[in-house]
PDB file of C-alpha atoms in Angstrom:
ATOM      1  CA  UNK P  84      15.808  14.447 -10.456  1.00 95.00           C
ATOM      2  CA  UNK P  85      16.353  12.868 -13.863  1.00 97.00           C
ATOM      3  CA  UNK P  86      15.404   9.267 -14.489  1.00 98.00           C
ATOM      4  CA  UNK P  87      16.285   6.771 -17.157  1.00 96.00           C
ATOM      5  CA  UNK P  88      14.762   3.299 -17.470  1.00 96.00           C
ATOM      6  CA  UNK P  89      16.507   0.376 -19.130  1.00 96.00           C
ATOM      7  CA  UNK P  90      16.408  -3.393 -19.313  1.00 97.00           C
ATOM      8  CA  UNK P  91      13.351  -4.032 -21.447  1.00 97.00           C
ATOM      9  CA  UNK P  92      13.180  -6.579 -24.209  1.00 97.00           C
ATOM     10  CA  UNK P  93      11.422  -9.596 -25.669  1.00 98.00           C
ATOM     11  CA  UNK P  94      10.905 -12.533 -23.351  1.00 98.00           C
ATOM     12  CA  UNK P  95       8.868 -15.744 -23.527  1.00 98.00           C
ATOM     13  CA  UNK P  96       5.956 -16.355 -21.177  1.00 98.00           C
ATOM     14  CA  UNK P  97       7.232 -17.591 -17.859  1.00 98.00           C
ATOM     15  CA  UNK P  98      10.516 -15.811 -18.312  1.00 98.00           C
ATOM     16  CA  UNK P  99      12.145 -13.014 -16.296  1.00 98.00           C
ATOM     17  CA  UNK P 100      13.461  -9.549 -16.877  1.00 98.00           C
ATOM     18  CA  UNK P 101      15.104  -6.980 -14.599  1.00 98.00           C
ATOM     19  CA  UNK P 102      14.402  -3.322 -15.264  1.00 98.00           C
ATOM     20  CA  UNK P 103      16.633  -0.619 -13.864  1.00 98.00           C
ATOM     21  CA  UNK P 104      15.845   3.046 -13.268  1.00 98.00           C
ATOM     22  CA  UNK P 105      18.979   5.202 -13.019  1.00 97.00           C
ATOM     23  CA  UNK P 106      18.526   8.418 -11.075  1.00 97.00           C
ATOM     24  CA  UNK P 107      20.668  11.532 -11.324  1.00 96.00           C
ATOM     25  CA  UNK P 108      20.821  11.783  -7.521  1.00 94.00           C
ATOM     26  CA  UNK P 109      20.372   9.660  -4.437  1.00 94.00           C
ATOM     27  CA  UNK P 110      16.741   8.568  -4.018  1.00 93.00           C
ATOM     28  CA  UNK P 111      16.995   6.837  -0.675  1.00 92.00           C
ATOM     29  CA  UNK P 112      15.800   9.241   1.994  1.00 92.00           C
ATOM     30  CA  UNK P 113      14.671  11.733  -0.628  1.00 95.00           C
ATOM     31  CA  UNK P 114      12.169  10.312  -3.089  1.00 96.00           C
ATOM     32  CA  UNK P 115       9.219   7.941  -3.255  1.00 97.00           C
ATOM     33  CA  UNK P 116       9.818   5.806  -6.361  1.00 97.00           C
ATOM     34  CA  UNK P 117       7.442   3.942  -8.632  1.00 98.00           C
ATOM     35  CA  UNK P 118       7.325   1.745 -11.686  1.00 98.00           C
ATOM     36  CA  UNK P 119       4.390   2.131 -14.023  1.00 98.00           C
ATOM     37  CA  UNK P 120       3.395   0.589 -17.313  1.00 98.00           C
ATOM     38  CA  UNK P 121       1.198   1.519 -20.215  1.00 98.00           C
ATOM     39  CA  UNK P 122      -0.141  -0.967 -22.714  1.00 96.00           C
ATOM     40  CA  UNK P 123      -1.575   0.098 -26.070  1.00 92.00           C
ATOM     41  CA  UNK P 124      -5.019   1.596 -25.660  1.00 94.00           C
ATOM     42  CA  UNK P 125      -4.828   1.512 -21.871  1.00 95.00           C
ATOM     43  CA  UNK P 126      -4.163   4.084 -19.194  1.00 96.00           C
ATOM     44  CA  UNK P 127      -0.777   4.172 -17.440  1.00 96.00           C
ATOM     45  CA  UNK P 128      -0.912   2.178 -14.206  1.00 97.00           C
ATOM     46  CA  UNK P 129       1.375   2.060 -11.241  1.00 98.00           C
ATOM     47  CA  UNK P 130       2.584  -1.516 -10.708  1.00 98.00           C
ATOM     48  CA  UNK P 131       5.053  -1.077  -7.815  1.00 98.00           C
ATOM     49  CA  UNK P 132       6.175   1.628  -5.414  1.00 97.00           C
ATOM     50  CA  UNK P 133       8.927   2.055  -2.858  1.00 97.00           C
ATOM     51  CA  UNK P 134       8.792   4.684  -0.174  1.00 95.00           C
ATOM     52  CA  UNK P 135      11.570   7.222   0.426  1.00 93.00           C
ATOM     53  CA  UNK P 136      12.413   5.474   3.664  1.00 91.00           C
ATOM     54  CA  UNK P 137      12.442   2.096   1.949  1.00 87.00           C
ATOM     55  CA  UNK P 138      10.107   0.306   4.317  1.00 86.00           C
ATOM     56  CA  UNK P 139       6.813   0.667   2.494  1.00 88.00           C
ATOM     57  CA  UNK P 140       6.118  -1.070  -0.797  1.00 93.00           C
ATOM     58  CA  UNK P 141       3.014  -1.443  -2.879  1.00 96.00           C
ATOM     59  CA  UNK P 142       2.267  -3.867  -5.686  1.00 97.00           C
ATOM     60  CA  UNK P 143      -0.710  -3.942  -8.030  1.00 97.00           C
ATOM     61  CA  UNK P 144      -2.735  -7.124  -7.654  1.00 97.00           C
ATOM     62  CA  UNK P 145      -1.837  -8.136 -11.209  1.00 97.00           C
ATOM     63  CA  UNK P 146       1.883  -8.359 -10.368  1.00 98.00           C
ATOM     64  CA  UNK P 147       1.884  -9.268  -6.698  1.00 98.00           C
ATOM     65  CA  UNK P 148       4.105 -12.254  -5.983  1.00 97.00           C
ATOM     66  CA  UNK P 149       5.841 -11.968  -9.359  1.00 98.00           C
ATOM     67  CA  UNK P 150       7.425  -8.497  -9.335  1.00 98.00           C
ATOM     68  CA  UNK P 151       9.816  -7.071  -6.768  1.00 98.00           C
ATOM     69  CA  UNK P 152      10.912  -3.442  -6.472  1.00 97.00           C
ATOM     70  CA  UNK P 153      14.208  -2.620  -4.803  1.00 96.00           C
ATOM     71  CA  UNK P 154      16.710   0.163  -4.437  1.00 95.00           C
ATOM     72  CA  UNK P 155      20.496  -0.019  -4.976  1.00 92.00           C
ATOM     73  CA  UNK P 156      22.025   2.923  -3.144  1.00 89.00           C
ATOM     74  CA  UNK P 157      25.499   2.243  -4.512  1.00 91.00           C
ATOM     75  CA  UNK P 158      24.299   2.792  -8.052  1.00 91.00           C
ATOM     76  CA  UNK P 159      21.387   5.252  -7.410  1.00 94.00           C
ATOM     77  CA  UNK P 160      19.023   2.852  -9.163  1.00 96.00           C
ATOM     78  CA  UNK P 161      15.587   1.475  -8.432  1.00 96.00           C
ATOM     79  CA  UNK P 162      15.080  -1.921 -10.003  1.00 97.00           C
ATOM     80  CA  UNK P 163      12.053  -3.989 -10.897  1.00 98.00           C
ATOM     81  CA  UNK P 164      12.619  -7.751 -10.962  1.00 98.00           C
ATOM     82  CA  UNK P 165       9.869  -9.320 -13.061  1.00 98.00           C
ATOM     83  CA  UNK P 166       9.392 -13.097 -12.849  1.00 98.00           C
ATOM     84  CA  UNK P 167       6.798 -15.461 -14.349  1.00 98.00           C
ATOM     85  CA  UNK P 168       6.029 -12.960 -17.049  1.00 98.00           C
ATOM     86  CA  UNK P 169       2.716 -13.183 -18.883  1.00 98.00           C
ATOM     87  CA  UNK P 170       1.652 -11.816 -22.279  1.00 97.00           C
ATOM     88  CA  UNK P 171      -0.561  -9.338 -20.443  1.00 97.00           C
ATOM     89  CA  UNK P 172       2.566  -7.807 -18.891  1.00 98.00           C
ATOM     90  CA  UNK P 173       3.485  -6.462 -22.329  1.00 98.00           C
ATOM     91  CA  UNK P 174       3.711  -2.688 -22.058  1.00 98.00           C
ATOM     92  CA  UNK P 175       6.068   0.294 -21.965  1.00 98.00           C
ATOM     93  CA  UNK P 176       7.477   0.479 -18.477  1.00 98.00           C
ATOM     94  CA  UNK P 177       8.566   3.787 -16.935  1.00 98.00           C
ATOM     95  CA  UNK P 178       9.943   4.879 -13.606  1.00 98.00           C
ATOM     96  CA  UNK P 179       8.703   7.860 -11.610  1.00 98.00           C
ATOM     97  CA  UNK P 180       9.667   9.828  -8.549  1.00 98.00           C
ATOM     98  CA  UNK P 181       8.136  12.230  -6.092  1.00 97.00           C
ATOM     99  CA  UNK P 182       9.995  14.137  -3.400  1.00 97.00           C
ATOM    100  CA  UNK P 183       9.740  13.004   0.184  1.00 95.00           C
ATOM    101  CA  UNK P 184       6.516  14.288   1.704  1.00 92.00           C
ATOM    102  CA  UNK P 185       4.964  15.294  -1.603  1.00 93.00           C
ATOM    103  CA  UNK P 186       2.586  12.323  -1.887  1.00 94.00           C
ATOM    104  CA  UNK P 187      -0.060  11.325   0.591  1.00 93.00           C
ATOM    105  CA  UNK P 188      -0.161   7.582   1.182  1.00 89.00           C
ATOM    106  CA  UNK P 189      -3.416   7.269  -0.741  1.00 92.00           C
ATOM    107  CA  UNK P 190      -1.793   8.953  -3.754  1.00 94.00           C
ATOM    108  CA  UNK P 191       1.058   6.551  -4.318  1.00 94.00           C
ATOM    109  CA  UNK P 192      -0.939   4.534  -6.846  1.00 95.00           C
ATOM    110  CA  UNK P 193      -1.950   7.570  -8.863  1.00 96.00           C
ATOM    111  CA  UNK P 194       0.420   7.995 -11.824  1.00 96.00           C
ATOM    112  CA  UNK P 195      -0.729  11.576 -12.404  1.00 96.00           C
ATOM    113  CA  UNK P 196       0.602  12.627  -8.979  1.00 96.00           C
ATOM    114  CA  UNK P 197       4.240  11.817  -9.749  1.00 97.00           C
ATOM    115  CA  UNK P 198       6.085  14.932 -11.024  1.00 97.00           C
ATOM    116  CA  UNK P 199       9.235  13.229 -12.338  1.00 98.00           C
ATOM    117  CA  UNK P 200       9.285  10.612 -15.075  1.00 97.00           C
ATOM    118  CA  UNK P 201      11.889   8.862 -17.143  1.00 95.00           C
ATOM    119  CA  UNK P 202      11.637   7.598 -20.672  1.00 94.00           C
ATOM    120  CA  UNK P 203      10.047   4.203 -20.951  1.00 95.00           C
ATOM    121  CA  UNK P 204      11.451   0.836 -21.906  1.00 97.00           C
ATOM    122  CA  UNK P 205       9.435  -1.681 -23.925  1.00 98.00           C
ATOM    123  CA  UNK P 206       8.701  -5.089 -22.440  1.00 98.00           C
ATOM    124  CA  UNK P 207       7.191  -7.671 -24.768  1.00 98.00           C
ATOM    125  CA  UNK P 208       6.133 -11.073 -23.514  1.00 98.00           C
ATOM    126  CA  UNK P 209       5.457 -13.425 -26.420  1.00 97.00           C
ATOM    127  CA  UNK P 210       6.287 -16.869 -27.651  1.00 95.00           C
TER     128      UNK P 210
END
């Protein structure tokens, strides 16, 4: 599967952005999906995941209650709605995928376990 992230930009603290990950094929029923971010000088971290069946989600503590991951099957996209953005959310955001059954549940937060990645999109939160 090929992935392409979009929707990044510059936003003030407290603002919102919606990122979109366009996939080259249907992900529902086929792929576990994730959004990850990497800030300068830091390791890439998984911030949100959505299972292939669509019923299991995970959010990093740092974004819980502010970010929402969702899937749009009509467009073959997986979106990340980001609200109440903070300067510490500034990073390059990328989407990732793993085929159904490839990841164990305990591996969904490990960025290194995802075999498919799209190019990132920059999110900058600053006044």
